[in-house]
Amino acid sequence: MANAPDVGELTPPNRTLMGPGPSDVHPRVLKAMSTPLVGHLDPSFIDIMNDVQELMRYTFRTDNQWTIPVSGTGSASMEAAIGNLVEPGDTMLVPTNGYFGGRMESMAERAGGNVVHVDAPWGEPLDPVDVQEAFDEYQPDVFGFVHAETSTGVKQPNVSELTSIAHDHDALVVADTVTSLGGVELEVDDWGIDVAYSGPQKCLSCPPGASPLTLNDRAMDKVLSREHSPRSWYLDLSLLEGYWGEERAYHHTAPITNVYAIREALRLVAEEGIENRWDRHLEVASALKAGVEAMGLGLNPEDDYWLPSLNAVLVPDGVDAGEAISYVLEHYDLEIAGGLGALAGDIFRIGCMGYSAKPKNVSFLMTALGEALEAQGADVDVDAGFSAMREQLSR
Amino acid sequence: MANAPDVGELTPPNRTLMGPGPSDVHPRVLKAMSTPLVGHLDPSFIDIMNDVQELMRYTFRTDNQWTIPVSGTGSASMEAAIGNLVEPGDTMLVPTNGYFGGRMESMAERAGGNVVHVDAPWGEPLDPVDVQEAFDEYQPDVFGFVHAETSTGVKQPNVSELTSIAHDHDALVVADTVTSLGGVELEVDDWGIDVAYSGPQKCLSCPPGASPLTLNDRAMDKVLSREHSPRSWYLDLSLLEGYWGEERAYHHTAPITNVYAIREALRLVAEEGIENRWDRHLEVASALKAGVEAMGLGLNPEDDYWLPSLNAVLVPDGVDAGEAISYVLEHYDLEIAGGLGALAGDIFRIGCMGYSAKPKNVSFLMTALGEALEAQGADVDVDAGFSAMREQLSR
């Protein structure tokens, strides 16, 4: 048997995080994570759970009782939503316009569902006409869409139109709000979203580990009247109801420290005010957008469905995206990312999320990215970019 | 829509945690959790992942390549083990001698498996003779047992005998080591355990959120040659292989901070030395055991299968367990717990785990518990208890 490994102190580099997530974490949230633990059944922890639920409802813009942090990262809240809502034999309609629609499909199939598609190209939103046609053709029980597609930088407009179509067909709507919650306008109740899930490490700037999920009564009625148990015990909402509901009975050990962290991250949302927070993201991302465009770079999505929290910037001709990404990481400790799937190699994905959404980071990004592109001989006008960025910031 | 909730600063009480987990977290681990994040695909995070895997192998006493932290609390690593290993139509043999055998059953059924039982009373271990009979009768594909049963305080002896029976029948063995890993002798490779899962918040004294799992090649061969995908996408080990294996491809966002924390917690194991750590748990728990026995209290399990990390102390006649538990919480900020299931009301569950396993905590426990029992008029000899505890500690 091996001797004890000799592993040194934890000394990760000091990155600035402007990729698709995680974003930079606010110092108050980091501090909350070093708080000594109480037990997950401690009477004082129940107050903390209540605080988190109340703050999360505020951030989702919902009155849903069933608003909880799921004990895992964003894909866990996603699978909790889909795995509980989709019963064997159900039909789920999913989009094909990005990476995360594909993940919805895989989860729905594993839940025993039949999957049908509504198509749009990567980089474009769903068209309500297509959604209407898909409903008429397939009569799905559940409709999933991605409000803020992290793989393409597209914000889905017309959400209320989509949910109306679904409700006219007695279907339930699941929204992926991973990259919108806390950064981009999102109105769960007013828009008629039945179930929304998110991650904490995007616009909430909280370390991943406990992930927001909200379901209205109509969705919970379906969950609680299932004929067969969901296929995951860990993510079974009818059991989690016992812990997060009035009974407060033991199900599994909650990730206590992550609950502390999301409480503090959501407190920061409440202090700033949710509308102010949306405005800040829009203003800072507008400066980023103006800057890169004046440098000579295009954004992939059209302006009508540009997603401020995740900017899909087209890679200029002759530039190797991976090389530029490595350049800014090595020279500036700055994280940005490349494209996925159909957009691999074609875009940079530059996050403007939560604590990272500030003028300091945008200037830094412009400096680093401009240099990385010039190093590859790209035809970019960095001076013009800075000028446009500053002008936008001063508005 | 509601106004922003006015939620105050996080100020949980300062508990001493001697229940069934979480245990008190070492200050170095708390400090690691406030470290700023790098991205989950950052080159520097790959080194951190490698460190964690190496330290985890040391702690499990295994050379298994497939040794990873699962992105959730202990029940997530448990469901990752069972949900990947059990295919629809497989038969899994599970024990009935505690709470967590029942959880195994529920997870195996949700995975599509047929469940059969090997019986023993709550508070007793499995008898190899019964396991042999169950194998002869049912020919199960997978056999699950609980090495350290948190609900009863029983340590399963004869592990090598059990695994031999299983291997003679070509079955795979899954061990629940939630309350033994890092605190009680555990030899994954030498004992022939194919798959072991654990939680970080017990003898590793790490906040819950990333949970140890190890599989040998034989088990991974079964996982990677499944006909149908496992029923959870989030916990699909064939996909996680892409992230934790050589490819380092994106699957889901890892709980970065929890990985930092478990790295530090496992470093503390390596610094102390795993055998020294087992010895410390045994010595400190022996003092606790000697103390409560000399006070006049019995332990539920027989000495041969007493579990040092979780002491199931019999509640004396006339004492209301819940009242005593509330007393020590309110008067001493000390967490202990009561029994579950068949032992509800009959036992106190007193943890002696990780950073909580120290003489200071045992003296404190004796003081608080003695007073709580005297407050209910119980016939206990606290002086004799202290004397026996001190004598044991001075050995």
CSV table of N, CA, C and O in Angstrom, one decimal, chain A residues 1 4-5 7-10 13 15 17 21-22 30 33-34 37-40 42 44 54 58 61 72-73 75-76 79 103 106-107 110 201 207-208 230-234 236 250-254 257-258 260 263 267 270 329 335, chain B residues 1 4-5 7-10 13 15 17 21 30 33-34 37-40 42-44 54 58 61 72-73 75 79 103 106-107 110 201 207-208 230-234 236 250-254 256-258 260 263 267 270 329 335:
chain,number,residue,atom,x,y,z
A,1,MET,N,0.8,-1.2,0.0
A,1,MET,CA,0.0,0.0,0.0
A,1,MET,C,0.9,1.2,0.0
A,1,MET,O,1.9,1.3,0.7
A,4,ALA,N,1.8,7.8,2.5
A,4,ALA,CA,0.9,9.0,2.4
A,4,ALA,C,1.4,9.9,1.3
A,4,ALA,O,2.6,10.3,1.3
A,5,PRO,N,0.6,10.4,0.4
A,5,PRO,CA,1.0,11.3,-0.6
A,5,PRO,C,1.5,12.6,0.0
A,5,PRO,O,0.9,13.1,1.0
A,7,VAL,N,1.3,16.1,-0.6
A,7,VAL,CA,0.6,17.1,-1.4
A,7,VAL,C,0.7,18.5,-0.7
A,7,VAL,O,0.4,18.6,0.5
A,8,GLY,N,1.1,19.5,-1.4
A,8,GLY,CA,1.3,20.8,-0.8
A,8,GLY,C,0.0,21.6,-0.6
A,8,GLY,O,-1.1,21.1,-0.9
A,9,GLU,N,0.2,22.7,0.0
A,9,GLU,CA,-0.9,23.6,0.3
A,9,GLU,C,-1.6,24.0,-0.9
A,9,GLU,O,-1.1,24.0,-2.0
A,10,LEU,N,-2.9,24.3,-0.8
A,10,LEU,CA,-3.7,24.7,-1.9
A,10,LEU,C,-3.4,26.2,-2.3
A,10,LEU,O,-3.5,27.1,-1.6
A,13,PRO,N,-4.0,29.6,-8.9
A,13,PRO,CA,-3.7,30.9,-9.4
A,13,PRO,C,-4.9,31.9,-9.2
A,13,PRO,O,-6.0,31.4,-8.9
A,15,ARG,N,-7.3,33.9,-10.7
A,15,ARG,CA,-7.9,34.2,-12.0
A,15,ARG,C,-8.9,35.3,-11.9
A,15,ARG,O,-9.6,35.5,-10.8
A,17,LEU,N,-12.5,35.6,-13.7
A,17,LEU,CA,-13.3,34.7,-14.3
A,17,LEU,C,-14.4,35.4,-15.2
A,17,LEU,O,-15.4,35.9,-14.7
A,21,GLY,N,-18.8,30.7,-16.8
A,21,GLY,CA,-19.1,30.3,-15.4
A,21,GLY,C,-18.1,29.2,-15.0
A,21,GLY,O,-17.8,28.4,-15.8
A,22,PRO,N,-17.7,29.2,-13.7
A,22,PRO,CA,-18.1,30.2,-12.6
A,22,PRO,C,-17.6,31.6,-12.9
A,22,PRO,O,-16.7,31.8,-13.6
A,30,LEU,N,-17.4,34.3,-0.2
A,30,LEU,CA,-16.3,33.4,0.2
A,30,LEU,C,-16.2,33.4,1.8
A,30,LEU,O,-15.9,32.3,2.3
A,33,MET,N,-18.5,31.0,3.4
A,33,MET,CA,-18.2,29.6,3.2
A,33,MET,C,-17.2,29.1,4.3
A,33,MET,O,-17.0,27.9,4.5
A,34,SER,N,-16.6,30.0,5.0
A,34,SER,CA,-15.6,29.6,6.1
A,34,SER,C,-16.3,29.6,7.4
A,34,SER,O,-15.7,29.4,8.4
A,37,LEU,N,-19.9,24.9,10.8
A,37,LEU,CA,-21.2,24.3,10.4
A,37,LEU,C,-22.1,24.1,11.6
A,37,LEU,O,-21.6,23.8,12.7
A,38,VAL,N,-23.4,24.2,11.4
A,38,VAL,CA,-24.4,23.6,12.3
A,38,VAL,C,-24.9,22.3,11.5
A,38,VAL,O,-24.7,22.2,10.3
A,39,GLY,N,-25.5,21.5,12.3
A,39,GLY,CA,-26.1,20.3,11.6
A,39,GLY,C,-27.2,20.6,10.7
A,39,GLY,O,-27.9,21.6,10.8
A,40,HIS,N,-27.5,19.7,9.7
A,40,HIS,CA,-28.5,20.0,8.8
A,40,HIS,C,-29.9,19.8,9.3
A,40,HIS,O,-30.9,20.1,8.7
A,42,ASP,N,-30.4,21.0,12.6
A,42,ASP,CA,-30.3,22.0,13.7
A,42,ASP,C,-31.5,22.9,13.6
A,42,ASP,O,-31.8,23.4,12.5
A,44,SER,N,-31.6,26.0,14.2
A,44,SER,CA,-31.1,27.2,13.6
A,44,SER,C,-30.9,27.1,12.1
A,44,SER,O,-31.0,28.1,11.4
A,54,GLU,N,-36.9,32.3,0.8
A,54,GLU,CA,-37.5,33.6,0.7
A,54,GLU,C,-36.7,34.5,-0.3
A,54,GLU,O,-37.3,35.1,-1.3
A,58,TYR,N,-37.7,35.8,-4.3
A,58,TYR,CA,-37.5,37.2,-4.7
A,58,TYR,C,-36.7,37.2,-6.0
A,58,TYR,O,-37.1,38.0,-7.0
A,61,ARG,N,-38.5,36.0,-9.0
A,61,ARG,CA,-39.8,36.7,-9.2
A,61,ARG,C,-41.0,35.7,-9.2
A,61,ARG,O,-41.7,35.6,-10.2
A,72,GLY,N,-26.6,20.0,-5.4
A,72,GLY,CA,-25.6,19.6,-6.4
A,72,GLY,C,-25.4,20.9,-7.3
A,72,GLY,O,-25.9,21.9,-7.0
A,73,THR,N,-24.7,20.7,-8.4
A,73,THR,CA,-24.5,21.8,-9.2
A,73,THR,C,-25.6,21.9,-10.2
A,73,THR,O,-26.6,21.2,-10.2
A,75,SER,N,-26.6,21.1,-13.1
A,75,SER,CA,-27.1,19.9,-13.8
A,75,SER,C,-28.0,19.1,-12.9
A,75,SER,O,-28.8,18.3,-13.3
A,76,ALA,N,-27.7,19.2,-11.6
A,76,ALA,CA,-28.5,18.5,-10.6
A,76,ALA,C,-29.9,19.1,-10.5
A,76,ALA,O,-30.9,18.4,-10.4
A,79,GLU,N,-31.7,18.1,-13.7
A,79,GLU,CA,-32.2,16.7,-13.6
A,79,GLU,C,-33.4,16.6,-12.6
A,79,GLU,O,-34.3,15.8,-12.8
A,103,ARG,N,-28.9,18.3,-23.7
A,103,ARG,CA,-28.9,17.7,-22.3
A,103,ARG,C,-30.3,17.4,-21.8
A,103,ARG,O,-30.5,16.4,-21.1
A,106,SER,N,-31.4,14.2,-23.2
A,106,SER,CA,-30.8,13.0,-22.6
A,106,SER,C,-31.5,12.7,-21.2
A,106,SER,O,-31.8,11.6,-20.9
A,107,MET,N,-31.7,13.8,-20.5
A,107,MET,CA,-32.3,13.6,-19.2
A,107,MET,C,-33.8,13.1,-19.3
A,107,MET,O,-34.2,12.2,-18.5
A,110,ARG,N,-33.8,9.4,-20.2
A,110,ARG,CA,-33.4,8.5,-19.0
A,110,ARG,C,-34.6,8.5,-18.0
A,110,ARG,O,-34.7,7.5,-17.3
A,201,GLN,N,-23.4,29.6,-9.9
A,201,GLN,CA,-22.1,30.1,-10.2
A,201,GLN,C,-22.0,31.0,-11.5
A,201,GLN,O,-21.0,31.3,-12.0
A,207,PRO,N,-20.2,30.0,-5.4
A,207,PRO,CA,-19.6,28.8,-5.8
A,207,PRO,C,-20.7,27.7,-6.1
A,207,PRO,O,-21.7,27.6,-5.4
A,208,PRO,N,-20.4,26.8,-7.1
A,208,PRO,CA,-21.4,25.8,-7.4
A,208,PRO,C,-21.5,24.8,-6.3
A,208,PRO,O,-20.5,24.5,-5.6
A,230,PRO,N,-39.8,8.8,-9.1
A,230,PRO,CA,-38.8,9.2,-10.1
A,230,PRO,C,-37.6,8.3,-10.0
A,230,PRO,O,-37.4,7.5,-9.0
A,231,ARG,N,-36.8,8.3,-11.0
A,231,ARG,CA,-35.7,7.3,-11.1
A,231,ARG,C,-34.5,7.6,-10.3
A,231,ARG,O,-33.5,6.8,-10.2
A,232,SER,N,-34.4,8.8,-9.7
A,232,SER,CA,-33.4,9.1,-8.8
A,232,SER,C,-34.0,9.3,-7.4
A,232,SER,O,-34.9,10.1,-7.2
A,233,TRP,N,-33.4,8.6,-6.4
A,233,TRP,CA,-33.7,8.8,-5.0
A,233,TRP,C,-33.2,10.2,-4.5
A,233,TRP,O,-33.9,10.9,-3.9
A,234,TYR,N,-32.0,10.5,-4.9
A,234,TYR,CA,-31.3,11.7,-4.4
A,234,TYR,C,-32.1,12.9,-4.8
A,234,TYR,O,-32.2,13.9,-4.1
A,236,ASP,N,-35.4,13.0,-5.8
A,236,ASP,CA,-36.9,12.8,-5.7
A,236,ASP,C,-37.5,14.0,-4.9
A,236,ASP,O,-37.4,14.1,-3.7
A,250,TYR,N,-35.5,14.3,7.9
A,250,TYR,CA,-34.3,14.0,7.3
A,250,TYR,C,-34.5,13.2,6.0
A,250,TYR,O,-35.3,12.3,5.9
A,251,HIS,N,-33.9,13.7,4.9
A,251,HIS,CA,-33.8,13.0,3.7
A,251,HIS,C,-32.3,12.7,3.4
A,251,HIS,O,-31.9,11.6,3.6
A,252,HIS,N,-31.6,13.7,3.0
A,252,HIS,CA,-30.1,13.5,2.9
A,252,HIS,C,-29.5,14.7,3.6
A,252,HIS,O,-30.1,15.7,3.8
A,253,THR,N,-28.2,14.6,3.8
A,253,THR,CA,-27.5,15.7,4.4
A,253,THR,C,-27.3,16.8,3.4
A,253,THR,O,-26.8,16.6,2.4
A,254,ALA,N,-27.9,18.0,3.8
A,254,ALA,CA,-27.8,19.1,2.9
A,254,ALA,C,-26.3,19.6,2.8
A,254,ALA,O,-25.6,19.4,3.8
A,257,THR,N,-22.6,24.2,3.9
A,257,THR,CA,-21.8,25.4,3.6
A,257,THR,C,-22.2,26.0,2.3
A,257,THR,O,-22.2,27.3,2.1
A,258,ASN,N,-22.7,25.2,1.3
A,258,ASN,CA,-23.2,25.8,0.1
A,258,ASN,C,-24.5,26.5,0.3
A,258,ASN,O,-24.8,27.5,-0.4
A,260,TYR,N,-25.1,28.1,3.1
A,260,TYR,CA,-24.7,29.4,3.7
A,260,TYR,C,-24.3,30.4,2.5
A,260,TYR,O,-24.6,31.5,2.6
A,263,ARG,N,-27.1,31.7,0.5
A,263,ARG,CA,-27.9,32.7,1.3
A,263,ARG,C,-27.2,34.1,1.2
A,263,ARG,O,-27.9,35.1,0.9
A,267,ARG,N,-28.6,37.4,-0.6
A,267,ARG,CA,-28.7,38.6,0.1
A,267,ARG,C,-28.1,39.8,-0.6
A,267,ARG,O,-28.7,40.9,-0.6
A,270,ALA,N,-30.7,40.9,-3.1
A,270,ALA,CA,-31.7,41.7,-2.4
A,270,ALA,C,-31.2,43.1,-2.1
A,270,ALA,O,-32.0,44.1,-2.2
A,329,LEU,N,-5.1,33.6,-20.6
A,329,LEU,CA,-5.0,32.9,-19.3
A,329,LEU,C,-3.6,33.0,-18.8
A,329,LEU,O,-3.3,33.2,-17.7
A,335,GLU,N,-9.8,34.2,-17.5
A,335,GLU,CA,-10.5,33.0,-18.1
A,335,GLU,C,-11.6,33.5,-19.0
A,335,GLU,O,-12.6,34.2,-18.6
B,1,MET,N,-45.4,42.0,-7.0
B,1,MET,CA,-44.3,41.2,-6.6
B,1,MET,C,-43.7,41.7,-5.3
B,1,MET,O,-43.7,42.9,-5.1
B,4,ALA,N,-37.8,43.4,-1.8
B,4,ALA,CA,-36.6,42.6,-1.4
B,4,ALA,C,-36.7,42.2,0.0
B,4,ALA,O,-36.9,43.1,0.9
B,5,PRO,N,-36.5,40.9,0.3
B,5,PRO,CA,-36.5,40.5,1.7
B,5,PRO,C,-35.4,41.1,2.5
B,5,PRO,O,-34.3,41.3,2.0
B,7,VAL,N,-33.0,40.3,5.0
B,7,VAL,CA,-32.5,39.1,5.7
B,7,VAL,C,-31.1,39.5,6.3
B,7,VAL,O,-30.3,40.1,5.6
B,8,GLY,N,-30.9,39.3,7.6
B,8,GLY,CA,-29.7,39.7,8.2
B,8,GLY,C,-28.5,38.9,7.9
B,8,GLY,O,-28.5,37.9,7.2
B,9,GLU,N,-27.4,39.3,8.5
B,9,GLU,CA,-26.1,38.6,8.3
B,9,GLU,C,-26.2,37.1,8.8
B,9,GLU,O,-27.0,36.8,9.7
B,10,LEU,N,-25.4,36.3,8.3
B,10,LEU,CA,-25.4,34.9,8.7
B,10,LEU,C,-24.7,34.8,10.1
B,10,LEU,O,-23.5,35.0,10.2
B,13,PRO,N,-25.4,29.6,15.4
B,13,PRO,CA,-24.8,29.4,16.7
B,13,PRO,C,-23.5,28.6,16.6
B,13,PRO,O,-23.3,27.9,15.6
B,15,ARG,N,-21.9,25.6,17.4
B,15,ARG,CA,-22.2,24.3,18.0
B,15,ARG,C,-20.9,23.4,18.1
B,15,ARG,O,-19.9,23.6,17.3
B,17,LEU,N,-20.2,19.6,17.3
B,17,LEU,CA,-21.0,18.6,16.5
B,17,LEU,C,-20.5,17.2,16.9
B,17,LEU,O,-19.5,16.7,16.4
B,21,GLY,N,-23.1,13.2,12.2
B,21,GLY,CA,-22.6,14.0,11.1
B,21,GLY,C,-23.5,15.1,10.7
B,21,GLY,O,-24.7,14.9,10.8
B,30,LEU,N,-12.0,24.9,6.6
B,30,LEU,CA,-12.9,26.1,6.5
B,30,LEU,C,-12.2,27.2,5.7
B,30,LEU,O,-12.7,27.9,4.9
B,33,MET,N,-12.1,26.7,2.0
B,33,MET,CA,-13.4,27.0,1.4
B,33,MET,C,-13.6,28.5,1.0
B,33,MET,O,-14.4,28.8,0.2
B,34,SER,N,-12.8,29.3,1.6
B,34,SER,CA,-12.9,30.8,1.3
B,34,SER,C,-11.8,31.2,0.2
B,34,SER,O,-11.6,32.3,-0.1
B,37,LEU,N,-12.2,31.1,-6.6
B,37,LEU,CA,-12.3,30.0,-7.5
B,37,LEU,C,-11.5,30.1,-8.7
B,37,LEU,O,-11.3,31.2,-9.3
B,38,VAL,N,-11.0,29.0,-9.2
B,38,VAL,CA,-10.6,28.9,-10.6
B,38,VAL,C,-11.7,28.1,-11.4
B,38,VAL,O,-12.6,27.5,-10.7
B,39,GLY,N,-11.8,28.2,-12.7
B,39,GLY,CA,-12.8,27.5,-13.4
B,39,GLY,C,-12.6,25.9,-13.3
B,39,GLY,O,-11.5,25.5,-13.1
B,40,HIS,N,-13.7,25.2,-13.5
B,40,HIS,CA,-13.6,23.8,-13.4
B,40,HIS,C,-12.9,23.1,-14.6
B,40,HIS,O,-12.6,21.9,-14.6
B,42,ASP,N,-10.0,24.8,-15.8
B,42,ASP,CA,-8.7,25.5,-15.7
B,42,ASP,C,-7.6,24.5,-15.6
B,42,ASP,O,-7.7,23.5,-14.9
B,43,PRO,N,-6.5,24.7,-16.4
B,43,PRO,CA,-5.4,23.7,-16.3
B,43,PRO,C,-5.0,23.5,-14.8
B,43,PRO,O,-4.6,22.4,-14.4
B,44,SER,N,-5.0,24.5,-14.0
B,44,SER,CA,-4.6,24.4,-12.6
B,44,SER,C,-5.5,23.5,-11.8
B,44,SER,O,-5.2,22.9,-10.8
B,54,GLU,N,-5.4,11.2,-5.7
B,54,GLU,CA,-4.3,10.5,-5.1
B,54,GLU,C,-4.5,10.4,-3.6
B,54,GLU,O,-4.3,9.3,-3.0
B,58,TYR,N,-5.3,6.9,-1.2
B,58,TYR,CA,-4.6,6.6,0.1
B,58,TYR,C,-5.6,6.4,1.2
B,58,TYR,O,-5.4,5.4,2.0
B,61,ARG,N,-7.4,3.2,0.9
B,61,ARG,CA,-6.5,2.0,0.8
B,61,ARG,C,-6.8,1.3,-0.5
B,61,ARG,O,-7.1,0.1,-0.4
B,72,GLY,N,-22.0,16.0,-5.0
B,72,GLY,CA,-23.2,16.0,-4.2
B,72,GLY,C,-22.9,15.5,-2.8
B,72,GLY,O,-21.7,15.2,-2.5
B,73,THR,N,-23.8,15.3,-1.9
B,73,THR,CA,-23.6,14.8,-0.6
B,73,THR,C,-23.6,13.3,-0.6
B,73,THR,O,-23.7,12.7,-1.7
B,75,SER,N,-25.4,10.8,-0.2
B,75,SER,CA,-26.4,10.0,-0.9
B,75,SER,C,-26.2,10.1,-2.4
B,75,SER,O,-26.7,9.2,-3.1
B,79,GLU,N,-25.9,6.8,-4.7
B,79,GLU,CA,-26.7,6.6,-5.9
B,79,GLU,C,-25.9,6.4,-7.1
B,79,GLU,O,-26.2,5.7,-8.0
B,103,ARG,N,-32.2,2.3,2.2
B,103,ARG,CA,-32.0,3.3,1.2
B,103,ARG,C,-31.4,2.6,0.0
B,103,ARG,O,-31.7,3.0,-1.2
B,106,SER,N,-34.2,1.1,-2.1
B,106,SER,CA,-34.9,2.1,-2.9
B,106,SER,C,-34.1,2.5,-4.1
B,106,SER,O,-34.7,2.6,-5.2
B,107,MET,N,-32.9,2.7,-3.9
B,107,MET,CA,-32.0,3.2,-5.1
B,107,MET,C,-31.9,2.0,-6.1
B,107,MET,O,-32.0,2.3,-7.3
B,110,ARG,N,-35.2,1.8,-8.1
B,110,ARG,CA,-35.3,2.9,-9.1
B,110,ARG,C,-34.4,2.7,-10.3
B,110,ARG,O,-34.7,3.2,-11.4
B,201,GLN,N,-18.5,14.4,5.4
B,201,GLN,CA,-18.8,15.2,6.7
B,201,GLN,C,-18.8,14.3,7.9
B,201,GLN,O,-19.3,14.7,8.9
B,207,PRO,N,-17.0,19.8,5.1
B,207,PRO,CA,-18.4,20.1,4.8
B,207,PRO,C,-18.9,19.2,3.7
B,207,PRO,O,-18.2,18.9,2.7
B,208,PRO,N,-20.2,18.8,3.8
B,208,PRO,CA,-20.8,18.0,2.7
B,208,PRO,C,-20.9,18.7,1.4
B,208,PRO,O,-21.1,19.9,1.4
B,230,PRO,N,-27.3,4.6,-17.6
B,230,PRO,CA,-27.9,4.7,-16.2
B,230,PRO,C,-29.0,5.8,-16.2
B,230,PRO,O,-29.1,6.6,-17.1
B,231,ARG,N,-29.9,5.7,-15.2
B,231,ARG,CA,-31.1,6.5,-15.3
B,231,ARG,C,-30.9,7.9,-14.8
B,231,ARG,O,-31.8,8.8,-14.8
B,232,SER,N,-29.7,8.2,-14.3
B,232,SER,CA,-29.4,9.6,-14.0
B,232,SER,C,-28.2,10.1,-14.9
B,232,SER,O,-27.2,9.4,-15.1
B,233,TRP,N,-28.5,11.2,-15.6
B,233,TRP,CA,-27.4,11.8,-16.4
B,233,TRP,C,-26.3,12.4,-15.5
B,233,TRP,O,-25.1,12.3,-15.7
B,234,TYR,N,-26.8,13.1,-14.4
B,234,TYR,CA,-25.9,13.8,-13.5
B,234,TYR,C,-24.8,12.8,-12.9
B,234,TYR,O,-23.7,13.2,-12.7
B,236,ASP,N,-24.0,9.7,-14.1
B,236,ASP,CA,-23.6,8.7,-15.1
B,236,ASP,C,-22.1,8.6,-15.1
B,236,ASP,O,-21.4,9.5,-15.6
B,250,TYR,N,-15.6,18.5,-20.5
B,250,TYR,CA,-16.7,19.1,-19.8
B,250,TYR,C,-17.8,18.1,-19.7
B,250,TYR,O,-18.3,17.6,-20.6
B,251,HIS,N,-18.3,17.9,-18.4
B,251,HIS,CA,-19.5,17.1,-18.2
B,251,HIS,C,-20.5,18.1,-17.5
B,251,HIS,O,-21.4,18.6,-18.1
B,252,HIS,N,-20.3,18.3,-16.2
B,252,HIS,CA,-21.0,19.3,-15.5
B,252,HIS,C,-20.0,20.2,-14.7
B,252,HIS,O,-18.9,19.8,-14.5
B,253,THR,N,-20.5,21.3,-14.2
B,253,THR,CA,-19.6,22.2,-13.4
B,253,THR,C,-19.3,21.5,-12.1
B,253,THR,O,-20.2,21.2,-11.3
B,254,ALA,N,-18.1,21.2,-11.8
B,254,ALA,CA,-17.7,20.6,-10.5
B,254,ALA,C,-17.9,21.6,-9.4
B,254,ALA,O,-17.8,22.8,-9.6
B,256,ILE,N,-16.4,23.4,-7.2
B,256,ILE,CA,-15.0,23.7,-7.1
B,256,ILE,C,-14.6,23.9,-5.6
B,256,ILE,O,-13.6,23.3,-5.2
B,257,THR,N,-15.3,24.7,-4.9
B,257,THR,CA,-15.0,24.9,-3.5
B,257,THR,C,-15.0,23.7,-2.7
B,257,THR,O,-14.2,23.5,-1.8
B,258,ASN,N,-16.0,22.8,-2.9
B,258,ASN,CA,-16.0,21.6,-2.2
B,258,ASN,C,-14.9,20.6,-2.5
B,258,ASN,O,-14.4,19.9,-1.7
B,260,TYR,N,-11.9,21.9,-3.3
B,260,TYR,CA,-10.8,22.5,-2.5
B,260,TYR,C,-10.9,21.9,-1.0
B,260,TYR,O,-9.8,21.6,-0.4
B,263,ARG,N,-9.9,18.3,-0.6
B,263,ARG,CA,-8.4,18.2,-0.8
B,263,ARG,C,-7.7,18.5,0.5
B,263,ARG,O,-6.8,17.8,1.0
B,267,ARG,N,-5.7,16.0,2.9
B,267,ARG,CA,-4.3,16.3,3.2
B,267,ARG,C,-4.0,16.1,4.7
B,267,ARG,O,-3.0,15.6,5.1
B,270,ALA,N,-3.5,12.5,5.3
B,270,ALA,CA,-2.2,12.1,4.9
B,270,ALA,C,-1.1,12.5,5.9
B,270,ALA,O,-0.2,11.8,6.3
B,329,LEU,N,-28.3,20.7,23.5
B,329,LEU,CA,-28.2,21.7,22.5
B,329,LEU,C,-28.4,23.1,23.1
B,329,LEU,O,-27.7,24.0,22.8
B,335,GLU,N,-24.4,19.2,19.8
B,335,GLU,CA,-25.3,18.4,19.0
B,335,GLU,C,-25.0,16.9,19.2
B,335,GLU,O,-23.9,16.4,18.9
